[in-house]
Amino acid sequence: MRTSLLLLTLLLLPFNFLKAQAPPDPGDRLIGVWEPSHGKARVKIEKIGTKYYGKIVWLREPNDATTGAPKVDKNNPDEALRSVPLRGYRLLKDFSYTGTDEWAEGTIYDPENGSTYSCVITLKDANTLDIRGYIGVKALGRTDVWKRLQAK
Amino acid sequence: MRPIHTSLFLALCLASCGEPERLTYRSGPVPLVATGPLFEGTNTAQGTWSTGVEAFLVEQGHSLDQLQGARLVGATIAGADSSGLQGVRSISVQWMDGATGMHQVAVRNPLPADSATVVLTLANDQAKIAELLRSGTLTVVADMDLDADSDSDRHVIGSFTLELTLDR
């Protein structure tokens, strides 16, 4: 029995070594909590499957000024989804890492007007993102700078 | 008289032959887990759902190629243990696969206090549902707003009812 266990351990050792040495996915540098330039929200970017998604995890003003209730996605073009809470809302969807510090093929949603735009994310440095939203042509868009929320 | 009957019969036949067939499909329980530690606020539960739609269609004498459209007509989320959905303030459900991307399909906000099971409000826009079902395996993502921190995992169960439209 002891010999079998020893043999099994020896057999598995190289695999554990390989696993430990596996390089990190460069696309995962996008994962973290980020703050758009307006500072009104914080967005947590996570990986689900092979793609990247960002959801609102913090709002400077979490409650609606009129109702006092937590804000919801009241501008959603789909009326049935206007009760979705803004805190937790997935603004960034379906981004794939394309290499050279760029994530593309995704969309960004603007809850202020209920519009969804094509979007490209570029990592400028470890703590800065350029988020470019556009309709149709990438050149005709708007870029916002997001900063990584540093762990305190 | 006879020609009128014949025309009527032909018209009815053509009308019935042209109409697509509709079938109701109910998923089994789809287990979703949010891995702890969990924090007050939004947390993500997810699970893989092998839809079984293709096998169901074959069983009914059809094939997946005949799937013309699909609508989600019912969705519920239930707690997987005795605590039910205690402490869950809202739930928003998305379906996704690698090719089609993520689509929001249902929401419930707020949840009634101390619910064990909740019926979700369904999205009106369901244009991608059939495409998602054709892939066979989906990731179901449930964003849950929790009212307190917790060290342990949270298990919930999704159930979905679909109306499938098939070419004859």
GROMACS .gro file of N, CA, C and O in nm, chain B residues 79-149:
model
  284
  231GLY      N    1  -3.424   2.839  -0.332
  231GLY     CA    2  -3.310   2.810  -0.245
  231GLY      C    3  -3.287   2.660  -0.245
  231GLY      O    4  -3.382   2.582  -0.258
  232ALA      N    5  -3.161   2.619  -0.231
  232ALA     CA    6  -3.131   2.476  -0.239
  232ALA      C    7  -3.136   2.409  -0.101
  232ALA      O    8  -3.123   2.288  -0.092
  233ASP      N    9  -3.151   2.488   0.003
  233ASP     CA   10  -3.158   2.427   0.137
  233ASP      C   11  -3.268   2.496   0.219
  233ASP      O   12  -3.344   2.578   0.167
  234SER      N   13  -3.273   2.463   0.347
  234SER     CA   14  -3.384   2.511   0.431
  234SER      C   15  -3.385   2.664   0.448
  234SER      O   16  -3.488   2.721   0.481
  235SER      N   17  -3.271   2.727   0.423
  235SER     CA   18  -3.269   2.874   0.438
  235SER      C   19  -3.338   2.944   0.321
  235SER      O   20  -3.360   3.065   0.324
  236GLY      N   21  -3.373   2.866   0.218
  236GLY     CA   22  -3.445   2.922   0.104
  236GLY      C   23  -3.367   3.035   0.039
  236GLY      O   24  -3.247   3.020   0.010
  237LEU      N   25  -3.433   3.148   0.021
  237LEU     CA   26  -3.366   3.264  -0.040
  237LEU      C   27  -3.352   3.376   0.062
  237LEU      O   28  -3.346   3.494   0.026
  238GLN      N   29  -3.344   3.337   0.187
  238GLN     CA   30  -3.331   3.434   0.296
  238GLN      C   31  -3.207   3.521   0.273
  238GLN      O   32  -3.100   3.471   0.241
  239GLY      N   33  -3.224   3.651   0.288
  239GLY     CA   34  -3.111   3.742   0.276
  239GLY      C   35  -3.080   3.782   0.133
  239GLY      O   36  -2.988   3.859   0.108
  240VAL      N   37  -3.158   3.728   0.036
  240VAL     CA   38  -3.137   3.766  -0.105
  240VAL      C   39  -3.235   3.879  -0.137
  240VAL      O   40  -3.356   3.862  -0.125
  241ARG      N   41  -3.181   3.995  -0.175
  241ARG     CA   42  -3.269   4.110  -0.200
  241ARG      C   43  -3.319   4.115  -0.344
  241ARG      O   44  -3.428   4.161  -0.371
  242SER      N   45  -3.236   4.068  -0.439
  242SER     CA   46  -3.279   4.066  -0.579
  242SER      C   47  -3.198   3.961  -0.655
  242SER      O   48  -3.090   3.922  -0.610
  243ILE      N   49  -3.254   3.917  -0.767
  243ILE     CA   50  -3.185   3.819  -0.853
  243ILE      C   51  -3.203   3.861  -0.998
  243ILE      O   52  -3.313   3.896  -1.040
  244SER      N   53  -3.094   3.857  -1.070
  244SER     CA   54  -3.097   3.889  -1.213
  244SER      C   55  -3.027   3.774  -1.286
  244SER      O   56  -2.915   3.737  -1.250
  245VAL      N   57  -3.096   3.715  -1.385
  245VAL     CA   58  -3.043   3.593  -1.447
  245VAL      C   59  -3.002   3.617  -1.592
  245VAL      O   60  -3.076   3.680  -1.669
  246GLN      N   61  -2.884   3.568  -1.627
  246GLN     CA   62  -2.832   3.576  -1.764
  246GLN      C   63  -2.799   3.436  -1.813
  246GLN      O   64  -2.760   3.350  -1.734
  247TRP      N   65  -2.814   3.417  -1.942
  247TRP     CA   66  -2.766   3.294  -2.007
  247TRP      C   67  -2.653   3.334  -2.101
  247TRP      O   68  -2.657   3.441  -2.163
  248MET      N   69  -2.554   3.246  -2.114
  248MET     CA   70  -2.445   3.277  -2.207
  248MET      C   71  -2.383   3.149  -2.262
  248MET      O   72  -2.390   3.044  -2.201
  249ASP      N   73  -2.325   3.164  -2.380
  249ASP     CA   74  -2.234   3.062  -2.431
  249ASP      C   75  -2.121   3.134  -2.503
  249ASP      O   76  -2.125   3.257  -2.519
  250GLY      N   77  -2.019   3.058  -2.539
  250GLY     CA   78  -1.899   3.120  -2.595
  250GLY      C   79  -1.926   3.198  -2.722
  250GLY      O   80  -1.868   3.304  -2.746
  251ALA      N   81  -2.017   3.149  -2.806
  251ALA     CA   82  -2.037   3.210  -2.937
  251ALA      C   83  -2.139   3.324  -2.933
  251ALA      O   84  -2.121   3.427  -2.997
  252THR      N   85  -2.247   3.305  -2.860
  252THR     CA   86  -2.358   3.401  -2.865
  252THR      C   87  -2.340   3.516  -2.766
  252THR      O   88  -2.397   3.623  -2.784
  253GLY      N   89  -2.264   3.493  -2.663
  253GLY     CA   90  -2.245   3.597  -2.562
  253GLY      C   91  -2.349   3.588  -2.452
  253GLY      O   92  -2.423   3.490  -2.443
  254MET      N   93  -2.353   3.693  -2.368
  254MET     CA   94  -2.439   3.691  -2.250
  254MET      C   95  -2.568   3.768  -2.277
  254MET      O   96  -2.565   3.878  -2.332
  255HIS      N   97  -2.680   3.708  -2.235
  255HIS     CA   98  -2.810   3.774  -2.253
  255HIS      C   99  -2.890   3.767  -2.124
  255HIS      O  100  -2.904   3.660  -2.064
  256GLN      N  101  -2.942   3.882  -2.086
  256GLN     CA  102  -3.024   3.888  -1.966
  256GLN      C  103  -3.161   3.831  -1.999
  256GLN      O  104  -3.226   3.873  -2.095
  257VAL      N  105  -3.205   3.734  -1.920
  257VAL     CA  106  -3.332   3.668  -1.952
  257VAL      C  107  -3.441   3.693  -1.849
  257VAL      O  108  -3.560   3.682  -1.881
  258ALA      N  109  -3.404   3.726  -1.724
  258ALA     CA  110  -3.508   3.740  -1.621
  258ALA      C  111  -3.456   3.815  -1.500
  258ALA      O  112  -3.334   3.823  -1.479
  259VAL      N  113  -3.548   3.868  -1.423
  259VAL     CA  114  -3.510   3.944  -1.302
  259VAL      C  115  -3.623   3.935  -1.199
  259VAL      O  116  -3.739   3.915  -1.236
  260ARG      N  117  -3.588   3.950  -1.073
  260ARG     CA  118  -3.688   3.972  -0.967
  260ARG      C  119  -3.626   4.069  -0.867
  260ARG      O  120  -3.522   4.041  -0.808
  261ASN      N  121  -3.689   4.185  -0.854
  261ASN     CA  122  -3.640   4.287  -0.763
  261ASN      C  123  -3.758   4.373  -0.716
  261ASN      O  124  -3.823   4.436  -0.799
  262PRO      N  125  -3.785   4.379  -0.588
  262PRO     CA  126  -3.718   4.303  -0.481
  262PRO      C  127  -3.780   4.164  -0.466
  262PRO      O  128  -3.888   4.138  -0.519
  263LEU      N  129  -3.712   4.078  -0.391
  263LEU     CA  130  -3.769   3.948  -0.358
  263LEU      C  131  -3.862   3.963  -0.237
  263LEU      O  132  -3.829   4.039  -0.145
  264PRO      N  133  -3.974   3.893  -0.236
  264PRO     CA  134  -4.056   3.894  -0.115
  264PRO      C  135  -3.975   3.837   0.003
  264PRO      O  136  -3.893   3.746  -0.018
  265ALA      N  137  -3.997   3.891   0.121
  265ALA     CA  138  -3.920   3.846   0.238
  265ALA      C  139  -3.940   3.696   0.262
  265ALA      O  140  -4.050   3.644   0.244
  266ASP      N  141  -3.833   3.630   0.304
  266ASP     CA  142  -3.836   3.488   0.341
  266ASP      C  143  -3.892   3.395   0.233
  266ASP      O  144  -3.964   3.299   0.264
  267SER      N  145  -3.862   3.425   0.108
  267SER     CA  146  -3.910   3.337  -0.001
  267SER      C  147  -3.830   3.209  -0.005
  267SER      O  148  -3.710   3.208   0.025
  268ALA      N  149  -3.897   3.101  -0.044
  268ALA     CA  150  -3.825   2.977  -0.071
  268ALA      C  151  -3.802   2.964  -0.221
  268ALA      O  152  -3.699   2.917  -0.268
  269THR      N  153  -3.902   3.009  -0.299
  269THR     CA  154  -3.895   3.006  -0.446
  269THR      C  155  -3.954   3.137  -0.498
  269THR      O  156  -4.053   3.186  -0.443
  270VAL      N  157  -3.893   3.193  -0.602
  270VAL     CA  158  -3.952   3.313  -0.663
  270VAL      C  159  -3.971   3.293  -0.812
  270VAL      O  160  -3.890   3.227  -0.879
  271VAL      N  161  -4.080   3.349  -0.860
  271VAL     CA  162  -4.107   3.351  -1.005
  271VAL      C  163  -4.043   3.479  -1.058
  271VAL      O  164  -4.062   3.586  -1.002
  272LEU      N  165  -3.968   3.466  -1.166
  272LEU     CA  166  -3.896   3.581  -1.220
  272LEU      C  167  -3.977   3.651  -1.331
  272LEU      O  168  -4.058   3.587  -1.399
  273THR      N  169  -3.952   3.781  -1.346
  273THR     CA  170  -4.008   3.855  -1.459
  273THR      C  171  -3.918   3.831  -1.580
  273THR      O  172  -3.796   3.841  -1.570
  274LEU      N  173  -3.980   3.800  -1.694
  274LEU     CA  174  -3.901   3.760  -1.811
  274LEU      C  175  -3.873   3.878  -1.903
  274LEU      O  176  -3.960   3.966  -1.919
  275ALA      N  177  -3.758   3.878  -1.965
  275ALA     CA  178  -3.724   3.981  -2.062
  275ALA      C  179  -3.819   3.974  -2.181
  275ALA      O  180  -3.861   3.865  -2.220
  276ASN      N  181  -3.854   4.089  -2.237
  276ASN     CA  182  -3.934   4.090  -2.360
  276ASN      C  183  -3.847   4.052  -2.480
  276ASN      O  184  -3.890   3.982  -2.570
  277ASP      N  185  -3.724   4.103  -2.478
  277ASP     CA  186  -3.632   4.077  -2.590
  277ASP      C  187  -3.572   3.937  -2.574
  277ASP      O  188  -3.487   3.915  -2.489
  278GLN      N  189  -3.619   3.845  -2.657
  278GLN     CA  190  -3.570   3.707  -2.648
  278GLN      C  191  -3.517   3.659  -2.782
  278GLN      O  192  -3.521   3.539  -2.813
  279ALA      N  193  -3.467   3.753  -2.860
  279ALA     CA  194  -3.425   3.721  -2.997
  279ALA      C  195  -3.316   3.615  -3.003
  279ALA      O  196  -3.307   3.541  -3.102
  280LYS      N  197  -3.234   3.606  -2.898
  280LYS     CA  198  -3.120   3.514  -2.904
  280LYS      C  199  -3.144   3.380  -2.836
  280LYS      O  200  -3.053   3.296  -2.831
  281ILE      N  201  -3.263   3.359  -2.782
  281ILE     CA  202  -3.286   3.238  -2.703
  281ILE      C  203  -3.266   3.110  -2.785
  281ILE      O  204  -3.199   3.017  -2.741
  282ALA      N  205  -3.322   3.107  -2.906
  282ALA     CA  206  -3.309   2.986  -2.989
  282ALA      C  207  -3.162   2.958  -3.021
  282ALA      O  208  -3.117   2.843  -3.015
  283GLU      N  209  -3.090   3.066  -3.052
  283GLU     CA  210  -2.947   3.051  -3.085
  283GLU      C  211  -2.871   2.994  -2.964
  283GLU      O  212  -2.785   2.906  -2.980
  284LEU      N  213  -2.904   3.044  -2.845
  284LEU     CA  214  -2.839   2.993  -2.725
  284LEU      C  215  -2.872   2.846  -2.703
  284LEU      O  216  -2.784   2.766  -2.670
  285LEU      N  217  -2.998   2.809  -2.726
  285LEU     CA  218  -3.038   2.670  -2.703
  285LEU      C  219  -2.971   2.575  -2.801
  285LEU      O  220  -2.942   2.460  -2.768
  286ARG      N  221  -2.946   2.623  -2.922
  286ARG     CA  222  -2.883   2.536  -3.024
  286ARG      C  223  -2.743   2.493  -2.979
  286ARG      O  224  -2.692   2.391  -3.023
  287SER      N  225  -2.679   2.572  -2.895
  287SER     CA  226  -2.542   2.538  -2.854
  287SER      C  227  -2.540   2.417  -2.761
  287SER      O  228  -2.437   2.356  -2.741
  288GLY      N  229  -2.655   2.385  -2.699
  288GLY     CA  230  -2.662   2.263  -2.617
  288GLY      C  231  -2.623   2.281  -2.472
  288GLY      O  232  -2.684   2.226  -2.384
  289THR      N  233  -2.517   2.358  -2.448
  289THR     CA  234  -2.472   2.379  -2.310
  289THR      C  235  -2.457   2.528  -2.285
  289THR      O  236  -2.388   2.599  -2.360
  290LEU      N  237  -2.521   2.574  -2.180
  290LEU     CA  238  -2.516   2.717  -2.145
  290LEU      C  239  -2.456   2.736  -2.007
  290LEU      O  240  -2.466   2.647  -1.922
  291THR      N  241  -2.400   2.853  -1.988
  291THR     CA  242  -2.365   2.894  -1.852
  291THR      C  243  -2.478   2.984  -1.804
  291THR      O  244  -2.517   3.078  -1.873
  292VAL      N  245  -2.534   2.951  -1.689
  292VAL     CA  246  -2.639   3.033  -1.630
  292VAL      C  247  -2.574   3.116  -1.518
  292VAL      O  248  -2.506   3.062  -1.431
  293VAL      N  249  -2.592   3.247  -1.528
  293VAL     CA  250  -2.531   3.339  -1.431
  293VAL      C  251  -2.644   3.410  -1.356
  293VAL      O  252  -2.730   3.473  -1.419
  294ALA      N  253  -2.643   3.398  -1.225
  294ALA     CA  254  -2.744   3.468  -1.144
  294ALA      C  255  -2.673   3.567  -1.054
  294ALA      O  256  -2.594   3.528  -0.968
  295ASP      N  257  -2.698   3.696  -1.078
  295ASP     CA  258  -2.641   3.798  -0.990
  295ASP      C  259  -2.738   3.820  -0.876
  295ASP      O  260  -2.854   3.858  -0.897
  296MET      N  261  -2.690   3.795  -0.754
  296MET     CA  262  -2.777   3.804  -0.636
  296MET      C  263  -2.728   3.916  -0.545
  296MET      O  264  -2.608   3.924  -0.515
  297ASP      N  265  -2.820   4.000  -0.505
  297ASP     CA  266  -2.786   4.107  -0.411
  297ASP      C  267  -2.814   4.054  -0.270
  297ASP      O  268  -2.929   4.025  -0.236
  298LEU      N  269  -2.709   4.039  -0.191
  298LEU     CA  270  -2.722   3.981  -0.057
  298LEU      C  271  -2.721   4.091   0.049
  298LEU      O  272  -2.652   4.193   0.033
  299ASP      N  273  -2.792   4.065   0.158
  299ASP     CA  274  -2.802   4.169   0.261
  299ASP      C  275  -2.694   4.158   0.369
  299ASP      O  276  -2.690   4.238   0.461
  300ALA      N  277  -2.607   4.056   0.359
  300ALA     CA  278  -2.503   4.040   0.462
  300ALA      C  279  -2.386   3.959   0.407
  300ALA      O  280  -2.401   3.885   0.309
  301ASP      N  281  -2.270   3.974   0.472
  301ASP     CA  282  -2.153   3.892   0.436
  301ASP      C  283  -2.176   3.748   0.480
  301ASP      O  284  -2.254   3.721   0.571
   0.00000   0.00000   0.00000
